[in-house]
Short mmCIF file of C-alpha atoms in Angstrom, two decimals:
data_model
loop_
_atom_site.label_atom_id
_atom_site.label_comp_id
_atom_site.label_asym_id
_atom_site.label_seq_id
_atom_site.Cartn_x
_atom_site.Cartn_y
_atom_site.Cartn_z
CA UNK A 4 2.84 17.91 20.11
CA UNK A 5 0.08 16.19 18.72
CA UNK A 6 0.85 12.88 16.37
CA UNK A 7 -0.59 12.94 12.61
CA UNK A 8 -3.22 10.34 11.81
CA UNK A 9 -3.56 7.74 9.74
CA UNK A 10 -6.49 5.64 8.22
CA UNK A 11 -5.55 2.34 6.89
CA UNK A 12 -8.13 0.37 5.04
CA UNK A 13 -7.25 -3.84 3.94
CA UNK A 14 -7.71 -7.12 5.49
CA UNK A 15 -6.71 -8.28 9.00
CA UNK A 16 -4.16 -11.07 8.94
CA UNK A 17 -3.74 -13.21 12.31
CA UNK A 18 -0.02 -13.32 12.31
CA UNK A 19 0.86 -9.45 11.78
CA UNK A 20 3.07 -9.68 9.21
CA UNK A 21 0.51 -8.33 6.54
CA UNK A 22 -2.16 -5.92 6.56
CA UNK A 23 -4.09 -3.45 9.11
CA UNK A 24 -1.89 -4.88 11.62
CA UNK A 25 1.75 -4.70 9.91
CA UNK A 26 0.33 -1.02 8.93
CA UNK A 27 -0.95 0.08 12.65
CA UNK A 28 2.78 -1.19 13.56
CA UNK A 29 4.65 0.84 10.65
CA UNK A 30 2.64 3.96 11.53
CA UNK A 31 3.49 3.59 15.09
CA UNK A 32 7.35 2.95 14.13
CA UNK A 33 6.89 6.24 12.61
CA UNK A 34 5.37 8.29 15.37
CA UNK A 35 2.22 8.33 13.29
CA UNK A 36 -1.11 7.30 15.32
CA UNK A 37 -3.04 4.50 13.26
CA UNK A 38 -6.62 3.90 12.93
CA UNK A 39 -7.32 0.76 11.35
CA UNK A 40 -10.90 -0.18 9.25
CA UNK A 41 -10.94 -3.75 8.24
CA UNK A 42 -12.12 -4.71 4.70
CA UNK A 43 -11.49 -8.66 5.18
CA UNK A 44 -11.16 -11.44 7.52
CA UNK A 45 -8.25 -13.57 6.14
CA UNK A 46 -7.51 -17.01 7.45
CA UNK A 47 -3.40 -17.42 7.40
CA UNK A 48 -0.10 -17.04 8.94
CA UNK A 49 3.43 -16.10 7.08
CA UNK A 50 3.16 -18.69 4.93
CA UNK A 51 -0.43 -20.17 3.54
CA UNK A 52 -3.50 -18.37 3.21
CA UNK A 53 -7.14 -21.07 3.65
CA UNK A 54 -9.66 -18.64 3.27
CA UNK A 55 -10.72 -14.98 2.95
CA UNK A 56 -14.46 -13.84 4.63
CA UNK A 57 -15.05 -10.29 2.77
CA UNK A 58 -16.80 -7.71 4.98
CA UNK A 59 -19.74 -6.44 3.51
CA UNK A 60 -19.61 -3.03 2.22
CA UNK A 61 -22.01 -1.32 4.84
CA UNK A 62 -19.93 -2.83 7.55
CA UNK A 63 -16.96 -1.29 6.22
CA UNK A 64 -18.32 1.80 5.68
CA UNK A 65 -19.13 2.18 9.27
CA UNK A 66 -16.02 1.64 9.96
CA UNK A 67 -14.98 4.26 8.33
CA UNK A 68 -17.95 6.86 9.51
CA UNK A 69 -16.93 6.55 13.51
CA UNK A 70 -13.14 6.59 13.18
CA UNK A 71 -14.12 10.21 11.27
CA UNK A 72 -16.50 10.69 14.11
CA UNK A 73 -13.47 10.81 16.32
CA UNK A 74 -10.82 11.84 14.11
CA UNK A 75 -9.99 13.93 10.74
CA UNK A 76 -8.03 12.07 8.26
CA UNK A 77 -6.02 13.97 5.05
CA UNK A 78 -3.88 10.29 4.39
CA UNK A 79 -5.66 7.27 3.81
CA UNK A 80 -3.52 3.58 2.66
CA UNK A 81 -5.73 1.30 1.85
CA UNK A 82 -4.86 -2.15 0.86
CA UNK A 83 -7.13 -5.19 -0.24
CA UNK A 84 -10.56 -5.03 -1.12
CA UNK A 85 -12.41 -8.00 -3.48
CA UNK A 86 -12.42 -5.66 -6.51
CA UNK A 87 -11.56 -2.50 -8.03
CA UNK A 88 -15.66 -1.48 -7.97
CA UNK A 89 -15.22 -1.98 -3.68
CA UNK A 90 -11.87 0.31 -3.89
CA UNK A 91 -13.76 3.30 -5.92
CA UNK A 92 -16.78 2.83 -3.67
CA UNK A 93 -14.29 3.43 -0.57
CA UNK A 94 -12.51 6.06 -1.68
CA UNK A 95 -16.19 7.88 -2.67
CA UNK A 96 -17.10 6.99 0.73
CA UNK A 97 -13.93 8.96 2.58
CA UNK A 98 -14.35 11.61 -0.16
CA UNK A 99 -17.33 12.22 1.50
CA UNK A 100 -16.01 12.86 4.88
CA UNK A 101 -13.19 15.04 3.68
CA UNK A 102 -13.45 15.91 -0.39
CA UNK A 103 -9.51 16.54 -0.37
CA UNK A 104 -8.20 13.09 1.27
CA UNK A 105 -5.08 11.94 -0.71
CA UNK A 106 -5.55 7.82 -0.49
CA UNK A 107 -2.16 5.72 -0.81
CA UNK A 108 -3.33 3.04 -2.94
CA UNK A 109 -1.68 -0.52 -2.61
CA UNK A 110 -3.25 -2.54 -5.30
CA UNK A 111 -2.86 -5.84 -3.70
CA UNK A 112 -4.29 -8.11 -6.33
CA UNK A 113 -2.78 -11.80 -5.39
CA UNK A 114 -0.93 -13.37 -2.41
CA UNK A 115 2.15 -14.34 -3.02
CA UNK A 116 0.69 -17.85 -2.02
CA UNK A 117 -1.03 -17.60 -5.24
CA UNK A 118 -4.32 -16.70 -3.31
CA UNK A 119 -6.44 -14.08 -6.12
CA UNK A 120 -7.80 -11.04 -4.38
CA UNK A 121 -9.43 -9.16 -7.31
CA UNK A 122 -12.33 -11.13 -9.29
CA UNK A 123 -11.52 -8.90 -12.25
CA UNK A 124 -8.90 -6.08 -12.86
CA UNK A 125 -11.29 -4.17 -15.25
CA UNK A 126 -11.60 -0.32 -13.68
CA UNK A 127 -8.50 0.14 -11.55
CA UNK A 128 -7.33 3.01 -14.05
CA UNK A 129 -10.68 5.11 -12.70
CA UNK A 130 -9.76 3.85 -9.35
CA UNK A 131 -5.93 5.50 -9.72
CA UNK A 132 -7.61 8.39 -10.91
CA UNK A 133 -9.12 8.88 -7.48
CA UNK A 134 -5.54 8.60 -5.61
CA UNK A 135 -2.93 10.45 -4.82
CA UNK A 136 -0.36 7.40 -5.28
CA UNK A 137 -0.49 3.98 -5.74
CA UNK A 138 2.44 1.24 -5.02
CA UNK A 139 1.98 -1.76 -7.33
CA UNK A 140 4.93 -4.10 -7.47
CA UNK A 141 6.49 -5.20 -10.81
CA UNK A 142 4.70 -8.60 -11.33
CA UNK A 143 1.28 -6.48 -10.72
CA UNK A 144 2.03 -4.07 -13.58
CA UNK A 145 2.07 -6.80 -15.38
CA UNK A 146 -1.04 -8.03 -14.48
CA UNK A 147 -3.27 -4.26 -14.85
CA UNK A 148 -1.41 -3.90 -18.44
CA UNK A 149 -1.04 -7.12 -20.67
CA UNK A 150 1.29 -6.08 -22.63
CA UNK A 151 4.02 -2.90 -23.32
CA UNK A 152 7.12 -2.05 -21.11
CA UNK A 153 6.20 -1.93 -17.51
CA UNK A 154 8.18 1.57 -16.89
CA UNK A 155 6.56 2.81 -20.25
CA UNK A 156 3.00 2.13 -18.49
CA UNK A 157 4.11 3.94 -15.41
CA UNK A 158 4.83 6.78 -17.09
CA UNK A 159 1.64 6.89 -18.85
CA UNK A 160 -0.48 6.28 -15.97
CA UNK A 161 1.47 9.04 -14.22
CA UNK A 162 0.37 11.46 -17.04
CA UNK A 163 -2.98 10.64 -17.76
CA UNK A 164 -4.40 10.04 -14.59
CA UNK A 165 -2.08 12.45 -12.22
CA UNK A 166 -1.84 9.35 -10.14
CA UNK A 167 1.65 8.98 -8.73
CA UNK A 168 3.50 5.68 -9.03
CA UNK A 169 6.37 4.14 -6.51
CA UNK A 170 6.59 0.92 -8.75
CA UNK A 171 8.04 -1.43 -6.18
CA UNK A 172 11.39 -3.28 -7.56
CA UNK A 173 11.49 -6.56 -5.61
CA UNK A 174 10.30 -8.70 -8.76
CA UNK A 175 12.45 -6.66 -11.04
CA UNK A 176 13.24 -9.16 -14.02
CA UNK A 177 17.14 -7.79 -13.77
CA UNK A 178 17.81 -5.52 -10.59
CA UNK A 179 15.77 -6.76 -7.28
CA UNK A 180 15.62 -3.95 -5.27
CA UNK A 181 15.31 -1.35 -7.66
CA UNK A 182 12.04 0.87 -7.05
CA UNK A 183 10.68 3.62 -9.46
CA UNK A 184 9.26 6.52 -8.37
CA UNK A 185 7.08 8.77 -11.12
CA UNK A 186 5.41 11.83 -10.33
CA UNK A 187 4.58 15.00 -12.22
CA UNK A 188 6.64 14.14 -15.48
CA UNK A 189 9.85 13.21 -13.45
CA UNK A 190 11.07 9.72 -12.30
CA UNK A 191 13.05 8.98 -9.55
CA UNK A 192 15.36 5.67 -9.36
CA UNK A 193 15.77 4.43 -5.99
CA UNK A 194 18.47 1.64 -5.60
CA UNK A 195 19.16 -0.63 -3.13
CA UNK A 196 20.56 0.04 0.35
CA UNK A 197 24.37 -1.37 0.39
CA UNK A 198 25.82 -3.62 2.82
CA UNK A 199 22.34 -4.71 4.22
CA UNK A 200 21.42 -8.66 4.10
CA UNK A 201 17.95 -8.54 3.02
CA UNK A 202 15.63 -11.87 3.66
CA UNK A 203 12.34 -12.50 1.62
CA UNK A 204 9.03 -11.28 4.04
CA UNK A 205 5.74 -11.99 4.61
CA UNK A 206 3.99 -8.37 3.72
CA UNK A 207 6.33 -6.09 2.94
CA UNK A 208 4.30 -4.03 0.12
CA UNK A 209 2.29 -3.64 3.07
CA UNK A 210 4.58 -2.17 5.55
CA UNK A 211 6.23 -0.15 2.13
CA UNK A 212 2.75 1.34 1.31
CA UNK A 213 2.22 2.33 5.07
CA UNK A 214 6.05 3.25 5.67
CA UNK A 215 5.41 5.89 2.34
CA UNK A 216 2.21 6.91 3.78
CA UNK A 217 3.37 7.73 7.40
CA UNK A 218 6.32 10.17 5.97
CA UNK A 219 3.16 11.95 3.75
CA UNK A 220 2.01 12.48 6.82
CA UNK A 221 4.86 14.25 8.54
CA UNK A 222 4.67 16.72 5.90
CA UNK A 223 7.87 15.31 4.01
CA UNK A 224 7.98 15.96 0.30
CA UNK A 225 7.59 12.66 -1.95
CA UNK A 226 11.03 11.86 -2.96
CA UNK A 227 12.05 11.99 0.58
CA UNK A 228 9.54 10.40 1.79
CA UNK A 229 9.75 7.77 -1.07
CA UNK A 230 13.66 7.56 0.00
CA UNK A 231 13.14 7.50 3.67
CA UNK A 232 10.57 4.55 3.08
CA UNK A 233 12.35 2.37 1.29
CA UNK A 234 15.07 2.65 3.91
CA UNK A 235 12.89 1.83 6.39
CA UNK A 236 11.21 -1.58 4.38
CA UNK A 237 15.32 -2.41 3.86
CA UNK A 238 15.41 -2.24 7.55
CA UNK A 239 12.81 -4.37 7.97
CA UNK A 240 13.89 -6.71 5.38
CA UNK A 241 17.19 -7.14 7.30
CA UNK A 242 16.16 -7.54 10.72
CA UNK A 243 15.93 -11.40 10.94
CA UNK A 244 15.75 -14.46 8.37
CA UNK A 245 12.37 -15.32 9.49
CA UNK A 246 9.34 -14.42 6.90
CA UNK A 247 7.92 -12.41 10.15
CA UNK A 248 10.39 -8.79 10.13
CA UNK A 249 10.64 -6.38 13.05
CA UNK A 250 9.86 -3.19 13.03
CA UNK A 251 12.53 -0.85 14.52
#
């Protein structure tokens, strides 16, 4: 039986922990085939980031035009680009190759070294339009809305935009670990794993976004794929006490 494909779109990180590589190795984890188009060139390991080179736009639309010369895509994750202008322009782009792709959107806005991705934030609700979900983490709700309660927003992005939201809970104020799932009116709390000693990791919205997008692909409805992903980031979370997980 064939394997469903994937098309992951964000930056290339040398030490695998973060980005086309950490989401090549979650799809694979997931018997989901990964082809990989690389928006960035980032210079840094688990821990520091020096420098990011951006690809220029035609290079990463090629990309994207000969892995659809070989291969149809419906799921798309993509991950950092410089601004929320380069992430509509992409998703236009793959619209064009197939009009119905549903694009996993992982807003990746700042390092957790403190490293800014995004020059401005201005236009990421048009962008969200465009997706099917998106996967911020608490701290960058924050950042797209200044002010209000951060599941209020959700829920109001949700409605007015039809985007889907799997707010990630591992800067929750009061319960780390507590992700948020909203889609079509409903939300879904997903708590913790029990008895699992989870260690901090370099990249883990990365391998959640990718993790979420893989079960999409295997035909799984949302909440159980939402469910079955944030088992599998737990997992990963838990496998050593290094910032570098394993992917099992």
């Amino acid at each position: 039986m064939e394997r469903p494909r994937v098309l992951v779109v964000a930056g290339y990180d040398p030490s695998g922990g973060a980005g086309v590589l950490a989401d090549v190795k979650t799809l694979e984890a997931h018997a989901v085939y990964g082809y990989a188009v690389c928006t960035a060139m980032t210079f840094q390991n688990e821990r520091v980031i020096r420098r990011v080179d951006w690809l220029p736009e035609t290079s990463v639309f090629e990309q994207i035009d000969v892995c659809f010369d070989a291969a149809g895509f419906d799921w798309v994750k993509m991950g950092i680009t410089d601004s929320t202008e380069a992430a509509g322009s992409i998703i236009r782009h793959l619209k064009q190759h197939n009009p119905s792709v549903r694009v996993v959107w992982d807003p990746v806005i700042r390092a957790s070294s403190g490293t800014d991705f995004w020059r401005k934030t201005a236009g990421w609700e048009e962008v969200a339009a465009q997706c099917y979900l998106m996967t911020p983490n608490w701290e960058e709700m924050g950042w797209l809305y200044a002010d209000g309660d951060v599941l209020e927003r959700c829920r109001m992005l949700t409605t007015q935009s039809g985007c889907r939201v799997f707010l990630k809970g591992g800067h929750h104020p009061e319960h780390p670990g507590r992700d948020y799932l909203f889609a079509g009116g409903a939300v879904q709390v997903l708590e913790p794993v029990g008895g699992l000693a989870v260690h901090p990791k370099h990249g883990s919205g990365c391998v959640l976004a990718s993790a979420l997008t893989a079960n999409l692909a295997l035909e799984r409805p949302l909440s159980e794929a939402a469910a079955k992903a944030k088992e599998y980031v737990e997992r990963f979370l838990s496998s050593n006490k290094s910032l570098l997980g394993w992917h099992q």
